[in-house]
Amino acid sequence: MSAKKLTIVNLVHRDFEDLELWYPVLRLREEEITVVIAGEKAGKTYKGKHGVPVEADIGFQALDTDNVDGLLIPGGWAPDKLRRDNDVLNFIRNLDKQEKPIGEICHAGWVLVSADILQGRKVTSTPAIKDDMRNAGAKWVDEPVVIDKNLVSSRRPPDLPVYMKTYIEVLKNFYK
């Protein structure tokens, strides 16, 4: 990776899928990449679907594309709440315009649907939301991981190893 110290934002809300948040966080930290957890309010603790807690480092209103190098969105039920926050949606739109890496897994595709960045893009997700993805103009495929420009999408927890390997490769290529 480049000499630049990378910072990735990981979005959180209550009922996130525990593995889809923590596995990526730990993998990025192993690569010496800074991970910032963003929630509605800095300092607030959120519990995952399986009860594992995480504390937000910053609030959504503090999200700034100039200070981060990419984004990860875990699945679970949290995306249904994240997709309703205008700060989150504007942050995603701006990251996408800058073509910075955006990773989403499972139900996290809902957030990208609401951000309106999927038109003409090839993606995957949990099959449960494939109709939502298609209705947003995406070409949905049933594959473990899909890359479309800066967007890295994946289906579910068993795909986490290939998802994170791919996301890290996209980061390395973007920041050569």
Short mmCIF file of N, CA, C and O in Angstrom, two decimals, residues 34-121:
data_model
loop_
_atom_site.label_atom_id
_atom_site.label_comp_id
_atom_site.label_asym_id
_atom_site.label_seq_id
_atom_site.Cartn_x
_atom_site.Cartn_y
_atom_site.Cartn_z
N THR A 34 -6.78 2.76 9.43
CA THR A 34 -7.62 3.33 10.49
C THR A 34 -9.08 3.14 10.14
O THR A 34 -9.50 3.41 9.01
N VAL A 35 -9.86 2.67 11.11
CA VAL A 35 -11.30 2.50 10.92
C VAL A 35 -12.02 3.43 11.89
O VAL A 35 -11.77 3.41 13.09
N VAL A 36 -12.90 4.25 11.34
CA VAL A 36 -13.71 5.17 12.12
C VAL A 36 -15.15 4.66 12.08
O VAL A 36 -15.71 4.47 11.00
N ILE A 37 -15.72 4.44 13.25
CA ILE A 37 -17.11 3.98 13.33
C ILE A 37 -18.01 5.21 13.41
O ILE A 37 -17.85 6.06 14.29
N ALA A 38 -18.95 5.32 12.48
CA ALA A 38 -19.86 6.46 12.42
C ALA A 38 -21.28 6.01 12.74
O ALA A 38 -21.79 5.08 12.11
N GLY A 39 -21.90 6.67 13.72
CA GLY A 39 -23.28 6.41 14.10
C GLY A 39 -24.05 7.72 14.18
O GLY A 39 -23.49 8.78 13.89
N GLU A 40 -25.29 7.65 14.59
CA GLU A 40 -26.09 8.88 14.69
C GLU A 40 -25.43 9.92 15.58
O GLU A 40 -25.49 11.11 15.30
N LYS A 41 -24.81 9.44 16.67
CA LYS A 41 -24.21 10.35 17.64
C LYS A 41 -22.88 9.78 18.12
O LYS A 41 -22.80 8.60 18.47
N ALA A 42 -21.85 10.61 18.15
CA ALA A 42 -20.55 10.18 18.66
C ALA A 42 -20.70 9.72 20.10
O ALA A 42 -21.42 10.34 20.89
N GLY A 43 -20.04 8.62 20.43
CA GLY A 43 -20.08 8.11 21.80
C GLY A 43 -21.25 7.18 22.09
O GLY A 43 -21.27 6.53 23.13
N LYS A 44 -22.20 7.10 21.20
CA LYS A 44 -23.35 6.22 21.41
C LYS A 44 -22.95 4.77 21.14
O LYS A 44 -22.20 4.49 20.21
N THR A 45 -23.44 3.85 21.97
CA THR A 45 -23.16 2.44 21.78
C THR A 45 -24.33 1.77 21.08
O THR A 45 -25.49 1.98 21.44
N TYR A 46 -24.01 0.99 20.07
CA TYR A 46 -25.01 0.24 19.30
C TYR A 46 -24.75 -1.24 19.51
O TYR A 46 -23.60 -1.67 19.59
N LYS A 47 -25.81 -2.02 19.56
CA LYS A 47 -25.68 -3.46 19.67
C LYS A 47 -26.09 -4.11 18.37
O LYS A 47 -27.07 -3.71 17.74
N GLY A 48 -25.31 -5.13 17.99
CA GLY A 48 -25.62 -5.88 16.80
C GLY A 48 -26.77 -6.84 17.04
O GLY A 48 -27.26 -6.98 18.16
N LYS A 49 -27.19 -7.50 15.98
CA LYS A 49 -28.28 -8.47 16.07
C LYS A 49 -27.99 -9.58 17.08
O LYS A 49 -28.90 -10.14 17.68
N HIS A 50 -26.73 -9.88 17.28
CA HIS A 50 -26.33 -10.95 18.20
C HIS A 50 -25.79 -10.40 19.52
O HIS A 50 -25.20 -11.14 20.29
N GLY A 51 -25.95 -9.10 19.74
CA GLY A 51 -25.62 -8.49 21.02
C GLY A 51 -24.23 -7.94 21.18
O GLY A 51 -23.89 -7.42 22.24
N VAL A 52 -23.40 -8.00 20.14
CA VAL A 52 -22.05 -7.46 20.26
C VAL A 52 -22.10 -5.94 20.11
O VAL A 52 -22.64 -5.43 19.13
N PRO A 53 -21.56 -5.20 21.09
CA PRO A 53 -21.64 -3.74 21.04
C PRO A 53 -20.50 -3.09 20.26
O PRO A 53 -19.42 -3.67 20.12
N VAL A 54 -20.76 -1.88 19.79
CA VAL A 54 -19.73 -1.03 19.19
C VAL A 54 -20.10 0.41 19.51
O VAL A 54 -21.28 0.77 19.54
N GLU A 55 -19.09 1.22 19.78
CA GLU A 55 -19.32 2.63 20.08
C GLU A 55 -18.94 3.49 18.89
O GLU A 55 -17.88 3.29 18.27
N ALA A 56 -19.79 4.45 18.56
CA ALA A 56 -19.52 5.36 17.44
C ALA A 56 -18.43 6.35 17.82
O ALA A 56 -18.48 6.97 18.87
N ASP A 57 -17.46 6.49 16.92
CA ASP A 57 -16.39 7.47 17.10
C ASP A 57 -16.86 8.87 16.72
O ASP A 57 -16.45 9.86 17.34
N ILE A 58 -17.69 8.93 15.68
CA ILE A 58 -18.20 10.21 15.19
C ILE A 58 -19.68 10.06 14.86
O ILE A 58 -20.17 8.95 14.66
N GLY A 59 -20.36 11.20 14.77
CA GLY A 59 -21.75 11.21 14.36
C GLY A 59 -21.86 11.38 12.85
O GLY A 59 -20.92 11.85 12.20
N PHE A 60 -23.00 11.01 12.31
CA PHE A 60 -23.21 11.12 10.86
C PHE A 60 -23.00 12.54 10.35
O PHE A 60 -22.49 12.73 9.24
N GLN A 61 -23.38 13.54 11.14
CA GLN A 61 -23.25 14.93 10.70
C GLN A 61 -21.80 15.34 10.51
O GLN A 61 -21.50 16.29 9.80
N ALA A 62 -20.85 14.59 11.11
CA ALA A 62 -19.42 14.90 10.99
C ALA A 62 -18.76 14.20 9.81
O ALA A 62 -17.56 14.40 9.58
N LEU A 63 -19.50 13.40 9.07
CA LEU A 63 -18.91 12.69 7.93
C LEU A 63 -18.42 13.68 6.88
O LEU A 63 -19.15 14.59 6.49
N ASP A 64 -17.18 13.50 6.44
CA ASP A 64 -16.57 14.43 5.49
C ASP A 64 -15.72 13.62 4.51
O ASP A 64 -14.74 12.99 4.91
N THR A 65 -16.09 13.63 3.26
CA THR A 65 -15.39 12.81 2.25
C THR A 65 -13.92 13.22 2.10
O THR A 65 -13.12 12.41 1.66
N ASP A 66 -13.58 14.45 2.47
CA ASP A 66 -12.19 14.88 2.35
C ASP A 66 -11.28 14.23 3.38
O ASP A 66 -10.06 14.22 3.22
N ASN A 67 -11.86 13.70 4.46
CA ASN A 67 -11.08 13.12 5.54
C ASN A 67 -11.06 11.61 5.56
O ASN A 67 -10.52 11.01 6.50
N VAL A 68 -11.66 10.97 4.56
CA VAL A 68 -11.70 9.51 4.53
C VAL A 68 -11.32 9.00 3.15
O VAL A 68 -11.41 9.72 2.15
N ASP A 69 -10.94 7.72 3.12
CA ASP A 69 -10.48 7.11 1.88
C ASP A 69 -11.43 6.05 1.35
O ASP A 69 -11.23 5.53 0.25
N GLY A 70 -12.46 5.72 2.12
CA GLY A 70 -13.41 4.72 1.68
C GLY A 70 -14.47 4.48 2.74
O GLY A 70 -14.44 5.09 3.82
N LEU A 71 -15.38 3.58 2.42
CA LEU A 71 -16.54 3.32 3.27
C LEU A 71 -16.88 1.84 3.25
O LEU A 71 -16.78 1.19 2.21
N LEU A 72 -17.33 1.36 4.40
CA LEU A 72 -17.92 0.02 4.49
C LEU A 72 -19.28 0.14 5.17
O LEU A 72 -19.45 0.90 6.13
N ILE A 73 -20.23 -0.62 4.67
CA ILE A 73 -21.58 -0.65 5.24
C ILE A 73 -21.93 -2.09 5.55
O ILE A 73 -22.02 -2.92 4.64
N PRO A 74 -22.11 -2.42 6.85
CA PRO A 74 -22.52 -3.78 7.19
C PRO A 74 -24.02 -3.96 6.98
O PRO A 74 -24.76 -2.98 6.90
N GLY A 75 -24.42 -5.22 6.91
CA GLY A 75 -25.84 -5.52 6.75
C GLY A 75 -26.54 -5.67 8.08
O GLY A 75 -26.22 -4.98 9.04
N GLY A 76 -27.47 -6.59 8.12
CA GLY A 76 -28.36 -6.73 9.28
C GLY A 76 -29.58 -5.87 9.04
O GLY A 76 -29.96 -5.60 7.90
N TRP A 77 -30.18 -5.39 10.13
CA TRP A 77 -31.34 -4.51 9.99
C TRP A 77 -30.95 -3.04 10.04
O TRP A 77 -31.76 -2.16 9.75
N ALA A 78 -29.69 -2.77 10.37
CA ALA A 78 -29.22 -1.39 10.43
C ALA A 78 -29.39 -0.62 9.12
O ALA A 78 -29.74 0.57 9.16
N PRO A 79 -29.17 -1.23 7.95
CA PRO A 79 -29.32 -0.47 6.71
C PRO A 79 -30.69 0.16 6.52
O PRO A 79 -30.80 1.22 5.91
N ASP A 80 -31.73 -0.47 7.08
CA ASP A 80 -33.07 0.12 6.95
C ASP A 80 -33.17 1.44 7.72
O ASP A 80 -33.97 2.30 7.37
N LYS A 81 -32.33 1.61 8.74
CA LYS A 81 -32.29 2.87 9.48
C LYS A 81 -31.30 3.85 8.83
O LYS A 81 -31.58 5.04 8.72
N LEU A 82 -30.16 3.32 8.39
CA LEU A 82 -29.15 4.17 7.75
C LEU A 82 -29.68 4.86 6.51
O LEU A 82 -29.36 6.02 6.25
N ARG A 83 -30.51 4.17 5.75
CA ARG A 83 -31.00 4.70 4.48
C ARG A 83 -31.94 5.88 4.65
O ARG A 83 -32.29 6.55 3.68
N ARG A 84 -32.36 6.15 5.87
CA ARG A 84 -33.28 7.26 6.15
C ARG A 84 -32.55 8.53 6.58
O ARG A 84 -33.20 9.55 6.83
N ASP A 85 -31.23 8.47 6.72
CA ASP A 85 -30.46 9.60 7.22
C ASP A 85 -29.84 10.37 6.05
O ASP A 85 -29.01 9.84 5.32
N ASN A 86 -30.22 11.63 5.91
CA ASN A 86 -29.73 12.45 4.79
C ASN A 86 -28.23 12.67 4.83
O ASN A 86 -27.59 12.76 3.79
N ASP A 87 -27.64 12.79 6.04
CA ASP A 87 -26.19 12.95 6.14
C ASP A 87 -25.48 11.73 5.56
O ASP A 87 -24.49 11.84 4.85
N VAL A 88 -25.99 10.54 5.88
CA VAL A 88 -25.41 9.30 5.36
C VAL A 88 -25.54 9.25 3.84
O VAL A 88 -24.58 8.96 3.13
N LEU A 89 -26.73 9.55 3.33
CA LEU A 89 -26.96 9.47 1.88
C LEU A 89 -26.10 10.48 1.12
O LEU A 89 -25.53 10.14 0.08
N ASN A 90 -25.99 11.70 1.62
CA ASN A 90 -25.16 12.70 0.96
C ASN A 90 -23.68 12.31 0.99
O ASN A 90 -22.96 12.50 0.01
N PHE A 91 -23.23 11.75 2.11
CA PHE A 91 -21.86 11.27 2.24
C PHE A 91 -21.57 10.20 1.19
O PHE A 91 -20.55 10.25 0.49
N ILE A 92 -22.48 9.25 1.04
CA ILE A 92 -22.30 8.18 0.06
C ILE A 92 -22.28 8.73 -1.36
O ILE A 92 -21.44 8.35 -2.17
N ARG A 93 -23.20 9.63 -1.66
CA ARG A 93 -23.22 10.22 -3.01
C ARG A 93 -21.90 10.92 -3.33
O ARG A 93 -21.36 10.79 -4.43
N ASN A 94 -21.40 11.67 -2.36
CA ASN A 94 -20.14 12.40 -2.58
C ASN A 94 -18.95 11.46 -2.71
O ASN A 94 -18.07 11.67 -3.55
N LEU A 95 -18.91 10.41 -1.88
CA LEU A 95 -17.84 9.41 -2.01
C LEU A 95 -17.88 8.77 -3.40
O LEU A 95 -16.83 8.56 -4.02
N ASP A 96 -19.08 8.45 -3.86
CA ASP A 96 -19.22 7.81 -5.16
C ASP A 96 -18.78 8.75 -6.28
O ASP A 96 -18.10 8.32 -7.21
N LYS A 97 -19.12 10.03 -6.17
CA LYS A 97 -18.68 11.00 -7.18
C LYS A 97 -17.16 11.08 -7.24
O LYS A 97 -16.58 11.27 -8.30
N GLN A 98 -16.51 10.94 -6.08
CA GLN A 98 -15.05 10.96 -6.00
C GLN A 98 -14.44 9.60 -6.35
O GLN A 98 -13.23 9.46 -6.36
N GLU A 99 -15.31 8.63 -6.59
CA GLU A 99 -14.91 7.26 -6.93
C GLU A 99 -14.05 6.61 -5.87
O GLU A 99 -13.19 5.78 -6.16
N LYS A 100 -14.28 6.98 -4.60
CA LYS A 100 -13.58 6.33 -3.49
C LYS A 100 -14.26 5.00 -3.21
O LYS A 100 -15.48 4.86 -3.39
N PRO A 101 -13.51 3.99 -2.77
CA PRO A 101 -14.07 2.65 -2.56
C PRO A 101 -15.22 2.62 -1.55
O PRO A 101 -15.12 3.15 -0.44
N ILE A 102 -16.31 1.99 -1.97
CA ILE A 102 -17.50 1.79 -1.14
C ILE A 102 -17.77 0.29 -1.10
O ILE A 102 -17.94 -0.33 -2.15
N GLY A 103 -17.79 -0.27 0.10
CA GLY A 103 -18.10 -1.69 0.26
C GLY A 103 -19.44 -1.86 0.93
O GLY A 103 -19.77 -1.14 1.88
N GLU A 104 -20.22 -2.79 0.43
CA GLU A 104 -21.52 -3.10 1.05
C GLU A 104 -21.75 -4.60 0.99
O GLU A 104 -21.35 -5.25 0.04
N ILE A 105 -22.38 -5.12 2.04
CA ILE A 105 -22.66 -6.54 2.12
C ILE A 105 -24.07 -6.77 2.62
O ILE A 105 -24.59 -5.99 3.44
N CYS A 106 -24.69 -7.79 2.10
CA CYS A 106 -25.99 -8.29 2.56
C CYS A 106 -27.09 -7.23 2.34
O CYS A 106 -27.33 -6.82 1.22
N HIS A 107 -27.75 -6.79 3.40
CA HIS A 107 -28.82 -5.80 3.31
C HIS A 107 -28.31 -4.37 3.15
O HIS A 107 -29.10 -3.45 2.97
N ALA A 108 -26.99 -4.17 3.20
CA ALA A 108 -26.44 -2.82 3.06
C ALA A 108 -26.76 -2.20 1.70
O ALA A 108 -26.73 -0.99 1.54
N GLY A 109 -27.09 -3.04 0.73
CA GLY A 109 -27.49 -2.52 -0.58
C GLY A 109 -28.66 -1.57 -0.51
O GLY A 109 -28.80 -0.69 -1.35
N TRP A 110 -29.51 -1.73 0.52
CA TRP A 110 -30.63 -0.81 0.71
C TRP A 110 -30.16 0.64 0.82
O TRP A 110 -30.80 1.56 0.32
N VAL A 111 -29.02 0.85 1.47
CA VAL A 111 -28.51 2.21 1.66
C VAL A 111 -28.10 2.80 0.31
O VAL A 111 -28.37 3.97 0.02
N LEU A 112 -27.50 1.98 -0.53
CA LEU A 112 -27.09 2.46 -1.86
C LEU A 112 -28.29 2.70 -2.76
O LEU A 112 -28.28 3.61 -3.59
N VAL A 113 -29.34 1.90 -2.57
CA VAL A 113 -30.60 2.13 -3.29
C VAL A 113 -31.10 3.53 -2.96
O VAL A 113 -31.42 4.33 -3.84
N SER A 114 -31.17 3.85 -1.66
CA SER A 114 -31.69 5.15 -1.23
C SER A 114 -30.76 6.30 -1.59
O SER A 114 -31.21 7.42 -1.78
N ALA A 115 -29.46 6.02 -1.71
CA ALA A 115 -28.51 7.05 -2.15
C ALA A 115 -28.60 7.28 -3.65
O ALA A 115 -28.00 8.23 -4.17
N ASP A 116 -29.32 6.41 -4.36
CA ASP A 116 -29.55 6.54 -5.80
C ASP A 116 -28.24 6.53 -6.60
O ASP A 116 -28.03 7.37 -7.48
N ILE A 117 -27.36 5.54 -6.30
CA ILE A 117 -26.10 5.45 -7.04
C ILE A 117 -25.97 4.14 -7.81
O ILE A 117 -24.89 3.83 -8.30
N LEU A 118 -27.05 3.37 -7.92
CA LEU A 118 -26.95 2.04 -8.51
C LEU A 118 -27.34 1.94 -9.99
O LEU A 118 -27.15 0.89 -10.59
N GLN A 119 -27.86 2.98 -10.56
CA GLN A 119 -28.30 2.93 -11.96
C GLN A 119 -27.18 2.44 -12.87
O GLN A 119 -26.11 3.04 -12.93
N GLY A 120 -27.42 1.31 -13.55
CA GLY A 120 -26.47 0.77 -14.50
C GLY A 120 -25.29 0.04 -13.89
O GLY A 120 -24.40 -0.40 -14.61
N ARG A 121 -25.25 -0.10 -12.57
CA ARG A 121 -24.14 -0.74 -11.88
C ARG A 121 -24.40 -2.24 -11.70
O ARG A 121 -25.52 -2.65 -11.46
#
